[in-house]
XYZ file of C-alpha atoms in Angstrom:
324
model
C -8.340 -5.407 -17.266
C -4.352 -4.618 -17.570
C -5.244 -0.753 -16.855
C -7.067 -1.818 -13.396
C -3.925 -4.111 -12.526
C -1.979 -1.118 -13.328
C -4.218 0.749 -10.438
C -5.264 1.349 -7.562
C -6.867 -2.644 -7.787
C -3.400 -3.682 -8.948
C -1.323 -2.628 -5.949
C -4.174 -3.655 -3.324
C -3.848 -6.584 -5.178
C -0.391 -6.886 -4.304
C -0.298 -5.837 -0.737
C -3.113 -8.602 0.232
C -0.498 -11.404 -1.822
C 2.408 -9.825 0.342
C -0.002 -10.030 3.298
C -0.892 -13.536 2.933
C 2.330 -14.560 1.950
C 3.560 -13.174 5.704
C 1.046 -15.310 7.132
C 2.383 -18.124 5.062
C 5.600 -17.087 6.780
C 4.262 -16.881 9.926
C 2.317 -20.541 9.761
C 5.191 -22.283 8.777
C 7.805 -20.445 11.280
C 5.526 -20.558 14.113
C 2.664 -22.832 13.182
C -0.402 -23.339 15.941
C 0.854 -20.147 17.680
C 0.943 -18.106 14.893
C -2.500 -18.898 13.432
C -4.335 -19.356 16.834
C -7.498 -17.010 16.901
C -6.106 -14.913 20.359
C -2.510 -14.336 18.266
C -4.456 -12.852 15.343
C -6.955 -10.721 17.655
C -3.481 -9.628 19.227
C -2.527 -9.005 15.603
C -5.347 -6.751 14.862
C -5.069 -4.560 18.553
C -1.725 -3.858 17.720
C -2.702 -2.563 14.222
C -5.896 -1.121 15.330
C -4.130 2.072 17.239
C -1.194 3.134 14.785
C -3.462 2.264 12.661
C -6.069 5.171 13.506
C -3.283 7.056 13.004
C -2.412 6.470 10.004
C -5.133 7.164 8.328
C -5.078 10.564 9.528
C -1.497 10.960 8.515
C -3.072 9.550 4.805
C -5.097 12.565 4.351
C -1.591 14.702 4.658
C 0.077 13.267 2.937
C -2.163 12.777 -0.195
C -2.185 16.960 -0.048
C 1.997 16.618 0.149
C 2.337 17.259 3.595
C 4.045 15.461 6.092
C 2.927 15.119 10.281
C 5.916 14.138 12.381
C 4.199 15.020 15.679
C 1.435 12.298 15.989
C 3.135 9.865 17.885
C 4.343 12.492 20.654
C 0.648 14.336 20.349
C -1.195 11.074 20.976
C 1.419 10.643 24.420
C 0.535 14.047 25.077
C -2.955 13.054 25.052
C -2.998 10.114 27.299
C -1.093 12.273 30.226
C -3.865 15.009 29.963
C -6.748 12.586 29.622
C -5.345 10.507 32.387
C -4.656 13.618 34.775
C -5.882 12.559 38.529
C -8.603 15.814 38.384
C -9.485 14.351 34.867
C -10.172 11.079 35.797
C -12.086 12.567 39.095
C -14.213 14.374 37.391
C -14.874 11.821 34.869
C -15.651 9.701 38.146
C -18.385 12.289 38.850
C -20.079 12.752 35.549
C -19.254 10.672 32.467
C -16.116 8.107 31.591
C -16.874 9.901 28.304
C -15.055 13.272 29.632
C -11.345 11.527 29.242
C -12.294 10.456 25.514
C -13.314 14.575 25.001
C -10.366 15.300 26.476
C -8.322 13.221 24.623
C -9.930 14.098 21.528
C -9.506 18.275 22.328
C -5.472 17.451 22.984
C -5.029 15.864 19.672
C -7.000 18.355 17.567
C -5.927 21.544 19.446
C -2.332 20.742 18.430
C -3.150 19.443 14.925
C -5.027 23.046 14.652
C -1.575 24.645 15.982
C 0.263 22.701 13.245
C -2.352 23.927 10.422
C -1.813 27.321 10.975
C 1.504 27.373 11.391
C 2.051 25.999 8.167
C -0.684 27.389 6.168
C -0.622 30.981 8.023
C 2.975 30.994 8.789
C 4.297 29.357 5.875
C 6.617 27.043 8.113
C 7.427 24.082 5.725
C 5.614 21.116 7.459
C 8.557 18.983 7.975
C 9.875 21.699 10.268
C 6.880 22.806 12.003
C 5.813 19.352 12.661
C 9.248 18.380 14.174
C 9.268 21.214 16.600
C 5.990 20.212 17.594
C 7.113 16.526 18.114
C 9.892 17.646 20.500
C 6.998 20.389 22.063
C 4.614 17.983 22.629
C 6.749 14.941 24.035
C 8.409 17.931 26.399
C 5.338 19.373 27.469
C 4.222 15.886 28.355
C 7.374 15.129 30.472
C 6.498 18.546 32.334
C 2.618 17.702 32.661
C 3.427 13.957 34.202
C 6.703 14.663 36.183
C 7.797 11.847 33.866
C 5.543 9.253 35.484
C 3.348 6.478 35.073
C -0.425 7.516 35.361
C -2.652 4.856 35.871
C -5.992 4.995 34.576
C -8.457 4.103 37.666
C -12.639 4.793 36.358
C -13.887 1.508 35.589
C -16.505 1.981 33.580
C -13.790 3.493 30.690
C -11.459 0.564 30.517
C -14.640 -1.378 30.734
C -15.939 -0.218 27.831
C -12.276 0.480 25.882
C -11.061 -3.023 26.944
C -14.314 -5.060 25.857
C -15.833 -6.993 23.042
C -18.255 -6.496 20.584
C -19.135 -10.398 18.102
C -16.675 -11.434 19.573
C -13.850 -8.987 18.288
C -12.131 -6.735 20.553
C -13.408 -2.385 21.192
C -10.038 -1.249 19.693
C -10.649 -3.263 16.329
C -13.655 -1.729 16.238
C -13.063 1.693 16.668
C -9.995 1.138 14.019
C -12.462 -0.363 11.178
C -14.945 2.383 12.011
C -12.038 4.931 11.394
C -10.350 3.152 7.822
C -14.129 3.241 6.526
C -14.946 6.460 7.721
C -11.650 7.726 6.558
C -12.250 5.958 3.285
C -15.597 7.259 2.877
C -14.630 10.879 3.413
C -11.612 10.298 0.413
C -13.164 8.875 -1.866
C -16.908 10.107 -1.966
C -16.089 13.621 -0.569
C -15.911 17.304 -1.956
C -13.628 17.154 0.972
C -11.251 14.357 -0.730
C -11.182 15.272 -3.819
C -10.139 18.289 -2.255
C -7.140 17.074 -0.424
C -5.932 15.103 -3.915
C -6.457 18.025 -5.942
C -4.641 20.132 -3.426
C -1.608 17.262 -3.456
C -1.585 17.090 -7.304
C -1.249 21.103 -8.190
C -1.681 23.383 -5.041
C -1.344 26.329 -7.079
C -3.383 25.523 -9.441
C -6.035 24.107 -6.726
C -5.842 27.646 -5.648
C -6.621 29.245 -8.556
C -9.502 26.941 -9.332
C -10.887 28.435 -6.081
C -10.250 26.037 -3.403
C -9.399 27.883 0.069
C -6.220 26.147 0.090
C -4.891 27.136 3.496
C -8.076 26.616 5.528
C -8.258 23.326 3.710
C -4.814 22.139 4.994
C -5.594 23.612 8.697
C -8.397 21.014 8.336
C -6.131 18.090 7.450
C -3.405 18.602 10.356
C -6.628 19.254 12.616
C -8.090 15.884 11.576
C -4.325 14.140 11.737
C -4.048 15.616 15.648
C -7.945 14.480 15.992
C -6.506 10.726 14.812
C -3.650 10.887 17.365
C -6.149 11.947 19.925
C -8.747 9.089 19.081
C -5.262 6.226 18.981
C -4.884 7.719 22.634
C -7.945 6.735 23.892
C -7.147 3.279 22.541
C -3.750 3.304 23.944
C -5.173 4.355 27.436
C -7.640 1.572 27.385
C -5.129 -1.203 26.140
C -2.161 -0.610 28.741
C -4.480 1.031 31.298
C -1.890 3.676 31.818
C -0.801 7.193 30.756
C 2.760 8.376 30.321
C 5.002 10.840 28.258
C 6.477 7.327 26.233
C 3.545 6.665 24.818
C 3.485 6.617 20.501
C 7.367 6.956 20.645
C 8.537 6.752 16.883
C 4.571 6.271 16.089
C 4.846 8.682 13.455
C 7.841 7.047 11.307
C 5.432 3.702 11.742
C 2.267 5.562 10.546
C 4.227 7.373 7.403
C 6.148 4.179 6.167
C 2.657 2.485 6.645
C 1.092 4.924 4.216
C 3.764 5.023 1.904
C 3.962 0.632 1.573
C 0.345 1.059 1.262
C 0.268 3.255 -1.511
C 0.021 7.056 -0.983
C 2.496 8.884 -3.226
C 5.090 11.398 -0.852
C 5.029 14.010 -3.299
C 0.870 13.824 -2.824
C -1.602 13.757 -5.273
C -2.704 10.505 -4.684
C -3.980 8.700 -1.328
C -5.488 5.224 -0.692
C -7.042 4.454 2.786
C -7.376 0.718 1.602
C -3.768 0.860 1.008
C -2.870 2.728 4.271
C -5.010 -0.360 6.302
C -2.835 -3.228 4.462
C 0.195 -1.567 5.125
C -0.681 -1.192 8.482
C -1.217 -4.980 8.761
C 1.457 -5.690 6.984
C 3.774 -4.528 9.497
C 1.895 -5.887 12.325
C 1.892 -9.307 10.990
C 5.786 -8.940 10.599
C 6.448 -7.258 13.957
C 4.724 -10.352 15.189
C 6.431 -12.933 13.078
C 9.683 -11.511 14.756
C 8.135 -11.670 18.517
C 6.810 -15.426 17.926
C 10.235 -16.549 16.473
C 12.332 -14.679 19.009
C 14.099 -12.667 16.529
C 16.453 -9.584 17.159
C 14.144 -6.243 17.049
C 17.510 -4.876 14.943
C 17.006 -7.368 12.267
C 13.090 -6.356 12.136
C 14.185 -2.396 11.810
C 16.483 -3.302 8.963
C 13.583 -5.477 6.792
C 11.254 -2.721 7.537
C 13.377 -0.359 6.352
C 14.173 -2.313 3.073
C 10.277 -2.682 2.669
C 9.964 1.032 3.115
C 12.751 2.181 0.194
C 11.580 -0.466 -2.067
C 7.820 1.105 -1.672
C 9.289 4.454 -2.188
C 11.633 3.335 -5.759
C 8.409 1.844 -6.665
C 7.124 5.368 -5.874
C 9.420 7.218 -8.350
C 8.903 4.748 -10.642
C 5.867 5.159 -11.119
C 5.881 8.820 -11.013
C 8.336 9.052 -13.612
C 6.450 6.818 -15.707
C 3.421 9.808 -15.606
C 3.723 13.448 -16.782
C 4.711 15.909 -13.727
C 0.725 17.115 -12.062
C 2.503 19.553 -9.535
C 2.589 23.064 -10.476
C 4.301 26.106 -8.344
């Protein structure tokens, strides 16, 4: 019983109490607006797209990389996928034709970012960073630094409806965290990625393709960026270079509150999914009580170093599992 505490049960554990004592927060501060059912779903649609992202950015870092670009590769996205000749020829054939293009954006540039570290050996943090700049740029060029609006019907019908009840974009973000969790935890693929984050060398010499393997994981971050997007298109009916703007710093301090070591080794899509919520709930505690958006930055970023001293804690409380 104490060694599950001490695990992964033990800090889910403590993520839902810090969850539910937010909303504790948040009934008392705000009361009937806080805990009305349209301020939760609002809640959940604002979690449900950085949310898709993060749990690509989990898989990166749980192999100790790091994937800076997201946020500017999913606003890259929505300018392509909202192009007028897009949305035309979407018109013609299929609403589906912006979600493919979308979808191709995101993972062509995660696929650039895979082999330029793997192939190139570019440390990620670099590589990534000149692809966040790259991307936003390119995005600027593509939309003359303008609005796009997003015109078929029959996309932001589908992307801004309900299924039970609960809102597309929810949806699409549950589908991902179990998908995600799925392919983590039951997966040659995810134990894979850990290994890979625990020893790469010695992942290596156990026979693992190490390089294709991380390709993979920056194609399937980009391929998250591409699918948040196709949410973001759908929720503000509009395409433009500003979209995901500091996503990425979101989506990493989400994963690393929720659980997933920095160094790698270890990764928890359960964990990534409260974290995510967790800073939803409090971004909207601070909208409902009016509060000053520089007093939220500085208690997210005390949450964030606490999770990461809690980090090294716990790391230095375990013999070292990286190798070369």
């Amino acid at each position: 019983m104490k060694n599950a505490l001490g695990g992964s049960a033990g800090r889910s554990l403590g993520l839902v109490l810090a969850l539910g004592l937010l909303f504790a927060v948040g009934a008392v501060t705000s009361g009937d607006r806080f805990l009305n059912v349209e301020n939760l779903l609002t809640i959940l649609r604002y979690a449900s797209i950085i949310g898709v992202i993060s749990i690509g950015v989990t898989f990166v870092i749980t192999a100790g990389g790091i994937d800076l670009s997201v946020g500017s590769v999913m606003g890259l996205a929505t300018v392509v996928a909202s192009l007028t000749s897009i949305q035309l020829a979407a018109t013609q054939s299929s609403w589906l034709l912006m979600v493919l293009v979308a979808l191709a954006v995101g993972a062509g540039v995660g696929l650039l970012n895979g082999v330029v570290i793997a192939y190139g050996n570019v440390v990620a943090f670099i590589a990534t960073l000149a692809t966040l700049v790259g991307a936003r740029g390119l995005a600027e060029l593509i939309s003359g630094r303008s609005t796009q609006i997003v015109t078929n019907r029959d996309f932001l019908k589908v992307m801004r409806g309900e299924f039970l009840g609960i809102p597309v974009l929810v949806w699409i973000f549950i589908l991902a965290a179990a998908v995600g969790w799925f392919l983590l935890n039951r997966t040659t693929f995810g134990r894979r990625t850990v290994a890979i984050g625990g020893n790469r060398e010695a992942s290596r010499l156990a026979g693992i393709k190490v390089k294709r393997h991380l390709v993979a994981l920056y194609v399937l971050s980009g391929f998250s960026a591409g699918i948040a997007a196709v949410m973001m298109l759908g929720r503000t009916t509009a395409g433009t270079s500003t979209h995901g703007l500091l996503y990425e710093l979101d989506a990493i301090a989400a994963v690393v509150v929720g659980g997933t070591l920095l160094a790698g080794g270890r990764g928890t899509i359960m964990g990534t999914v409260l974290g995510v919520l967790i800073f939803a709930t409090l971004t909207n505690i601070f909208t409902q009580n009016n509060l000053d958006t520089s007093v939220q930055a500085i208690v997210k970023g005390m949450i964030i170093v606490l999770a990461v001293l809690l980090q090294q804690r716990f790391a230095s409380a375990r013999p070292s599992k990286r190798g070369g």
